[in-house]
PDB file of C-alpha atoms in Angstrom:
ATOM      1  CA  MET A   1       0.016  -0.041  -0.036  1.00 93.00           C
ATOM      2  CA  GLU A   2       1.978   3.181  -1.224  1.00 94.00           C
ATOM      3  CA  LEU A   3       0.217   5.620   0.988  1.00 93.00           C
ATOM      4  CA  LEU A   4       1.427   3.698   4.329  1.00 94.00           C
ATOM      5  CA  LYS A   5       5.081   3.114   2.938  1.00 93.00           C
ATOM      6  CA  GLN A   6       5.447   6.736   1.861  1.00 93.00           C
ATOM      7  CA  ARG A   7       3.779   7.564   5.561  1.00 91.00           C
ATOM      8  CA  ILE A   8       6.880   5.068   6.968  1.00 92.00           C
ATOM      9  CA  LEU A   9       9.316   6.941   5.039  1.00 90.00           C
ATOM     10  CA  LYS A  10       8.369  10.474   6.118  1.00 90.00           C
ATOM     11  CA  ASP A  11       7.227   9.819   9.853  1.00 88.00           C
ATOM     12  CA  GLY A  12       8.661   6.369  10.806  1.00 83.00           C
ATOM     13  CA  MET A  13      12.187   6.128  12.268  1.00 78.00           C
ATOM     14  CA  GLU A  14      14.584   3.103  11.788  1.00 78.00           C
ATOM     15  CA  LEU A  15      16.415   2.060  15.364  1.00 79.00           C
ATOM     16  CA  GLY A  16      19.249  -0.157  14.224  1.00 68.00           C
ATOM     17  CA  THR A  17      18.537  -2.913  11.871  1.00 69.00           C
ATOM     18  CA  GLN A  18      15.811  -4.520  13.031  1.00 75.00           C
ATOM     19  CA  ILE A  19      13.023  -2.031  14.621  1.00 82.00           C
ATOM     20  CA  VAL A  20      11.108   0.817  12.899  1.00 86.00           C
ATOM     21  CA  LYS A  21       9.451   3.289  15.231  1.00 83.00           C
ATOM     22  CA  VAL A  22       5.985   4.469  13.701  1.00 86.00           C
ATOM     23  CA  ASP A  23       4.966   5.894  16.978  1.00 87.00           C
ATOM     24  CA  SER A  24       3.706   9.454  15.566  1.00 74.00           C
ATOM     25  CA  PHE A  25       0.741   7.756  13.428  1.00 87.00           C
ATOM     26  CA  LEU A  26       0.352   4.240  14.324  1.00 84.00           C
ATOM     27  CA  ASN A  27       1.151   2.898  17.764  1.00 83.00           C
ATOM     28  CA  HIS A  28       1.019   5.775  20.197  1.00 84.00           C
ATOM     29  CA  GLN A  29      -0.391   8.868  18.325  1.00 85.00           C
ATOM     30  CA  LEU A  30      -2.996   7.490  15.882  1.00 87.00           C
ATOM     31  CA  ASP A  31      -3.501   8.804  12.668  1.00 89.00           C
ATOM     32  CA  ILE A  32      -7.595   8.138  12.148  1.00 94.00           C
ATOM     33  CA  GLY A  33      -7.711   9.221   8.524  1.00 95.00           C
ATOM     34  CA  LEU A  34      -4.627   6.670   7.797  1.00 95.00           C
ATOM     35  CA  PHE A  35      -6.551   3.945   9.720  1.00 95.00           C
ATOM     36  CA  MET A  36      -9.580   4.651   7.521  1.00 97.00           C
ATOM     37  CA  ALA A  37      -7.480   4.201   4.688  1.00 97.00           C
ATOM     38  CA  LEU A  38      -5.892   0.922   6.054  1.00 97.00           C
ATOM     39  CA  GLY A  39      -9.435  -0.413   7.118  1.00 97.00           C
ATOM     40  CA  LYS A  40     -10.839   0.241   3.460  1.00 98.00           C
ATOM     41  CA  GLU A  41      -7.780  -1.824   2.026  1.00 98.00           C
ATOM     42  CA  LEU A  42      -8.155  -4.509   4.132  1.00 98.00           C
ATOM     43  CA  HIS A  43     -11.741  -4.912   3.247  1.00 98.00           C
ATOM     44  CA  ARG A  44     -10.365  -4.782  -0.151  1.00 98.00           C
ATOM     45  CA  ARG A  45      -8.065  -7.450   0.141  1.00 98.00           C
ATOM     46  CA  PHE A  46      -9.886  -9.583   2.654  1.00 98.00           C
ATOM     47  CA  GLY A  47     -13.880  -8.872   2.311  1.00 97.00           C
ATOM     48  CA  HIS A  48     -14.500 -11.956   0.050  1.00 98.00           C
ATOM     49  CA  LEU A  49     -13.979 -14.159   2.831  1.00 98.00           C
ATOM     50  CA  GLY A  50     -16.829 -14.098   4.973  1.00 98.00           C
ATOM     51  CA  ILE A  51     -15.302 -12.417   7.769  1.00 98.00           C
ATOM     52  CA  ASN A  52     -17.626 -11.952  10.672  1.00 98.00           C
ATOM     53  CA  LYS A  53     -15.343 -11.545  13.626  1.00 98.00           C
ATOM     54  CA  ILE A  54     -11.886  -9.485  13.863  1.00 98.00           C
ATOM     55  CA  LEU A  55      -9.283 -10.534  16.354  1.00 98.00           C
ATOM     56  CA  THR A  56      -6.274  -8.519  17.423  1.00 97.00           C
ATOM     57  CA  ILE A  57      -4.178  -8.245  20.723  1.00 94.00           C
ATOM     58  CA  GLU A  58      -3.591  -5.244  22.855  1.00 86.00           C
ATOM     59  CA  SER A  59      -2.844  -3.103  22.645  1.00 78.00           C
ATOM     60  CA  SER A  60      -1.707  -1.322  19.191  1.00 84.00           C
ATOM     61  CA  GLY A  61      -3.997  -3.505  17.015  1.00 89.00           C
ATOM     62  CA  ILE A  62      -7.091  -2.105  18.680  1.00 95.00           C
ATOM     63  CA  GLY A  63      -7.630   1.248  17.140  1.00 95.00           C
ATOM     64  CA  ILE A  64      -6.978  -0.443  13.614  1.00 96.00           C
ATOM     65  CA  ALA A  65      -9.398  -3.204  14.131  1.00 97.00           C
ATOM     66  CA  ALA A  66     -12.084  -0.898  15.513  1.00 97.00           C
ATOM     67  CA  ILE A  67     -11.879   1.393  12.259  1.00 97.00           C
ATOM     68  CA  THR A  68     -11.784  -1.601  10.040  1.00 98.00           C
ATOM     69  CA  ALA A  69     -14.816  -3.094  11.576  1.00 98.00           C
ATOM     70  CA  ILE A  70     -16.543  -0.112  10.006  1.00 98.00           C
ATOM     71  CA  TYR A  71     -15.793  -1.748   6.544  1.00 98.00           C
ATOM     72  CA  PHE A  72     -16.793  -5.100   7.418  1.00 98.00           C
ATOM     73  CA  ASP A  73     -20.237  -4.342   8.194  1.00 97.00           C
ATOM     74  CA  LEU A  74     -19.436  -3.457  11.857  1.00 97.00           C
ATOM     75  CA  VAL A  75     -18.608  -7.069  12.818  1.00 98.00           C
ATOM     76  CA  PRO A  76     -17.506  -7.442  16.366  1.00 98.00           C
ATOM     77  CA  VAL A  77     -13.946  -6.621  17.512  1.00 98.00           C
ATOM     78  CA  VAL A  78     -12.420  -9.002  19.616  1.00 98.00           C
ATOM     79  CA  PHE A  79      -8.717  -8.399  21.354  1.00 95.00           C
ATOM     80  CA  ALA A  80      -6.643 -10.456  23.400  1.00 95.00           C
ATOM     81  CA  LYS A  81      -5.796  -9.314  26.895  1.00 91.00           C
ATOM     82  CA  LYS A  82      -1.758 -10.013  27.719  1.00 86.00           C
ATOM     83  CA  SER A  83      -2.646  -9.950  31.234  1.00 74.00           C
ATOM     84  CA  HIS A  84      -5.145 -11.682  33.407  1.00 67.00           C
ATOM     85  CA  PRO A  85      -7.232  -8.768  34.913  1.00 69.00           C
ATOM     86  CA  THR A  86      -9.346  -9.619  38.071  1.00 70.00           C
ATOM     87  CA  THR A  87     -12.394  -8.715  36.029  1.00 69.00           C
ATOM     88  CA  MET A  88     -11.494 -11.749  33.590  1.00 66.00           C
ATOM     89  CA  THR A  89     -13.748 -14.262  35.999  1.00 71.00           C
ATOM     90  CA  GLU A  90     -14.929 -16.205  33.156  1.00 83.00           C
ATOM     91  CA  GLU A  91     -13.004 -19.285  31.276  1.00 92.00           C
ATOM     92  CA  TYR A  92     -10.645 -18.160  28.449  1.00 93.00           C
ATOM     93  CA  TYR A  93      -8.543 -19.417  25.826  1.00 96.00           C
ATOM     94  CA  GLY A  94      -4.746 -18.808  26.247  1.00 94.00           C
ATOM     95  CA  ALA A  95      -1.916 -18.818  24.089  1.00 95.00           C
ATOM     96  CA  PRO A  96       1.892 -17.513  24.867  1.00 93.00           C
ATOM     97  CA  VAL A  97       2.757 -14.815  23.025  1.00 91.00           C
ATOM     98  CA  LYS A  98       6.440 -13.191  22.862  1.00 84.00           C
ATOM     99  CA  SER A  99       7.102  -9.790  21.982  1.00 76.00           C
ATOM    100  CA  PHE A 100       9.984  -8.850  19.895  1.00 66.00           C
ATOM    101  CA  THR A 101      10.166  -5.198  20.931  1.00 69.00           C
ATOM    102  CA  LYS A 102       9.733  -5.777  24.779  1.00 73.00           C
ATOM    103  CA  GLY A 103      11.572  -9.215  24.702  1.00 77.00           C
ATOM    104  CA  THR A 104       8.719 -10.513  27.447  1.00 83.00           C
ATOM    105  CA  VAL A 105       6.384 -13.599  26.714  1.00 89.00           C
ATOM    106  CA  SER A 106       2.830 -13.393  27.836  1.00 90.00           C
ATOM    107  CA  ILE A 107      -0.255 -15.223  27.862  1.00 92.00           C
ATOM    108  CA  ALA A 108      -2.752 -13.602  25.301  1.00 94.00           C
ATOM    109  CA  ARG A 109      -6.374 -14.618  26.663  1.00 95.00           C
ATOM    110  CA  VAL A 110      -9.781 -14.218  25.366  1.00 96.00           C
ATOM    111  CA  ALA A 111     -13.061 -15.361  27.229  1.00 95.00           C
ATOM    112  CA  LYS A 112     -14.550 -18.314  25.575  1.00 96.00           C
ATOM    113  CA  LYS A 113     -17.870 -16.518  25.001  1.00 96.00           C
ATOM    114  CA  TYR A 114     -16.110 -14.046  22.767  1.00 97.00           C
ATOM    115  CA  LEU A 115     -14.967 -16.855  20.215  1.00 98.00           C
ATOM    116  CA  ASN A 116     -16.812 -19.982  19.050  1.00 97.00           C
ATOM    117  CA  GLU A 117     -16.870 -22.476  16.357  1.00 98.00           C
ATOM    118  CA  ASN A 118     -18.923 -20.196  13.836  1.00 98.00           C
ATOM    119  CA  ASP A 119     -16.388 -17.269  13.502  1.00 98.00           C
ATOM    120  CA  LYS A 120     -14.590 -16.897  10.405  1.00 98.00           C
ATOM    121  CA  VAL A 121     -12.041 -14.706  11.868  1.00 98.00           C
ATOM    122  CA  LEU A 122      -9.938 -11.821  10.401  1.00 98.00           C
ATOM    123  CA  ILE A 123      -6.487 -11.546  12.621  1.00 98.00           C
ATOM    124  CA  ILE A 124      -5.053  -8.142  12.544  1.00 98.00           C
ATOM    125  CA  ASP A 125      -1.307  -7.494  13.489  1.00 96.00           C
ATOM    126  CA  ASP A 126       0.343  -4.086  13.543  1.00 93.00           C
ATOM    127  CA  PHE A 127       3.719  -5.453  13.184  1.00 91.00           C
ATOM    128  CA  LEU A 128       4.490  -8.799  11.561  1.00 94.00           C
ATOM    129  CA  ALA A 129       8.094  -9.688  12.871  1.00 92.00           C
ATOM    130  CA  HIS A 130       8.690 -13.337  14.094  1.00 93.00           C
ATOM    131  CA  GLY A 131       5.083 -14.184  13.929  1.00 95.00           C
ATOM    132  CA  GLU A 132       4.602 -14.795  17.540  1.00 94.00           C
ATOM    133  CA  ALA A 133       1.504 -12.722  18.238  1.00 94.00           C
ATOM    134  CA  ALA A 134      -0.427 -13.953  15.141  1.00 97.00           C
ATOM    135  CA  ALA A 135       0.728 -17.515  15.881  1.00 97.00           C
ATOM    136  CA  GLY A 136      -0.721 -17.146  19.374  1.00 97.00           C
ATOM    137  CA  LEU A 137      -4.031 -15.427  18.205  1.00 98.00           C
ATOM    138  CA  ALA A 138      -4.452 -18.273  15.600  1.00 98.00           C
ATOM    139  CA  SER A 139      -4.300 -20.557  18.357  1.00 98.00           C
ATOM    140  CA  LEU A 140      -6.882 -18.740  20.156  1.00 98.00           C
ATOM    141  CA  VAL A 141      -9.272 -18.946  17.322  1.00 98.00           C
ATOM    142  CA  GLU A 142      -8.540 -22.960  16.705  1.00 98.00           C
ATOM    143  CA  GLN A 143      -8.785 -23.602  20.456  1.00 98.00           C
ATOM    144  CA  ALA A 144     -12.188 -22.258  20.027  1.00 98.00           C
ATOM    145  CA  GLY A 145     -13.205 -24.100  17.017  1.00 98.00           C
ATOM    146  CA  GLY A 146     -13.346 -21.396  14.978  1.00 98.00           C
ATOM    147  CA  THR A 147     -11.572 -20.301  11.385  1.00 98.00           C
ATOM    148  CA  VAL A 148      -8.625 -18.229  10.637  1.00 98.00           C
ATOM    149  CA  CYS A 149      -9.306 -16.804   7.307  1.00 98.00           C
ATOM    150  CA  ALA A 150      -6.377 -14.732   6.927  1.00 98.00           C
ATOM    151  CA  ILE A 151      -3.766 -12.668   9.161  1.00 98.00           C
ATOM    152  CA  ALA A 152      -3.335  -9.204   8.084  1.00 98.00           C
ATOM    153  CA  ALA A 153      -0.319  -7.316   9.059  1.00 97.00           C
ATOM    154  CA  ILE A 154      -0.004  -3.691   8.660  1.00 96.00           C
ATOM    155  CA  ILE A 155       3.750  -3.354   8.494  1.00 95.00           C
ATOM    156  CA  GLU A 156       5.761  -6.958   7.985  1.00 95.00           C
ATOM    157  CA  LYS A 157       9.481  -7.442   8.230  1.00 93.00           C
ATOM    158  CA  GLU A 158       9.969 -10.124   6.280  1.00 95.00           C
ATOM    159  CA  PHE A 159      13.628 -10.242   6.894  1.00 93.00           C
ATOM    160  CA  GLN A 160      12.645 -11.701  10.301  1.00 94.00           C
ATOM    161  CA  GLY A 161      10.593 -14.362   8.896  1.00 95.00           C
ATOM    162  CA  GLY A 162       7.108 -14.578  10.801  1.00 96.00           C
ATOM    163  CA  SER A 163       5.051 -14.418   7.536  1.00 96.00           C
ATOM    164  CA  ARG A 164       7.059 -17.299   5.938  1.00 97.00           C
ATOM    165  CA  LYS A 165       6.292 -19.388   9.432  1.00 97.00           C
ATOM    166  CA  LEU A 166       2.863 -18.725   9.279  1.00 98.00           C
ATOM    167  CA  ARG A 167       2.480 -19.644   5.306  1.00 97.00           C
ATOM    168  CA  ASP A 168       4.102 -22.722   6.256  1.00 98.00           C
ATOM    169  CA  ALA A 169       1.744 -23.356   8.639  1.00 97.00           C
ATOM    170  CA  GLY A 170      -1.187 -23.001   6.375  1.00 98.00           C
ATOM    171  CA  TYR A 171      -2.300 -19.572   6.835  1.00 98.00           C
ATOM    172  CA  TYR A 172      -3.289 -16.957   4.472  1.00 98.00           C
ATOM    173  CA  VAL A 173      -1.045 -13.777   5.336  1.00 98.00           C
ATOM    174  CA  ASP A 174      -0.882 -10.566   3.277  1.00 97.00           C
ATOM    175  CA  SER A 175       0.910  -7.332   4.550  1.00 97.00           C
ATOM    176  CA  LEU A 176       0.032  -3.669   3.701  1.00 97.00           C
ATOM    177  CA  ALA A 177       3.509  -2.846   3.698  1.00 96.00           C
ATOM    178  CA  VAL A 178       6.649  -4.929   3.743  1.00 96.00           C
ATOM    179  CA  ILE A 179      10.045  -4.104   4.624  1.00 94.00           C
ATOM    180  CA  THR A 180      12.819  -6.212   2.997  1.00 94.00           C
ATOM    181  CA  LYS A 181      15.746  -4.724   5.129  1.00 92.00           C
ATOM    182  CA  ILE A 182      16.892  -1.673   7.089  1.00 91.00           C
ATOM    183  CA  LYS A 183      20.525  -0.893   6.375  1.00 90.00           C
ATOM    184  CA  ASN A 184      22.826   2.500   6.886  1.00 87.00           C
ATOM    185  CA  GLY A 185      19.307   4.369   8.036  1.00 83.00           C
ATOM    186  CA  GLN A 186      17.204   3.508   4.917  1.00 90.00           C
ATOM    187  CA  ILE A 187      14.129   1.278   4.882  1.00 91.00           C
ATOM    188  CA  TYR A 188      13.666  -0.791   1.976  1.00 92.00           C
ATOM    189  CA  PHE A 189      10.114  -2.228   1.059  1.00 94.00           C
ATOM    190  CA  LYS A 190       9.005  -5.188  -1.209  1.00 92.00           C
ATOM    191  CA  GLU A 191       7.645  -3.892  -4.427  1.00 84.00           C
ATOM    192  CA  SER A 192       3.929  -4.849  -4.374  1.00 69.00           C
ATOM    193  CA  SER A 193       0.893  -4.750  -7.202  1.00 52.00           C
ATOM    194  CA  ASP A 194      -1.104  -3.487  -4.340  1.00 56.00           C
TER     195      ASP A 194
END
């Protein structure tokens, strides 16, 4: 998605050769106009799959998932919690997820009443690096007996292998912007047909 690539180049910042900081528009301050364009593009790519639920993980994916739901006829958005709040008193599905940027492992949890065997799920991941979060979310859907229709990454760092691992596991993965490498302060993108 050319709009997203240009925004990453304009306002993103590389930190070494592994991290791209996009907090000014994606995961600290949110650009809702951009999110609307992302949601519309996600619907263009995945709208034919019969999606009836969107799943993401707290907290960066929530804003994008909520805006995207508008384009999917207001389907419910479920987000996995990374902690076990005292208010989560019901049974839940759980899967371990490792955060690349934080270097921590947490259990992603979704209350069982929010995922079931009738769900056709679009998973939204704001950043796809090693694929840990997306794989954990897919596990939650599968524990519920639902169907993972697709995994959508907003920004993918292809060189970290997550999308390959997910595709090898049989998932349909599509990313709006694919970074192939970060070198000498420059971010390089995979050419796409958009």
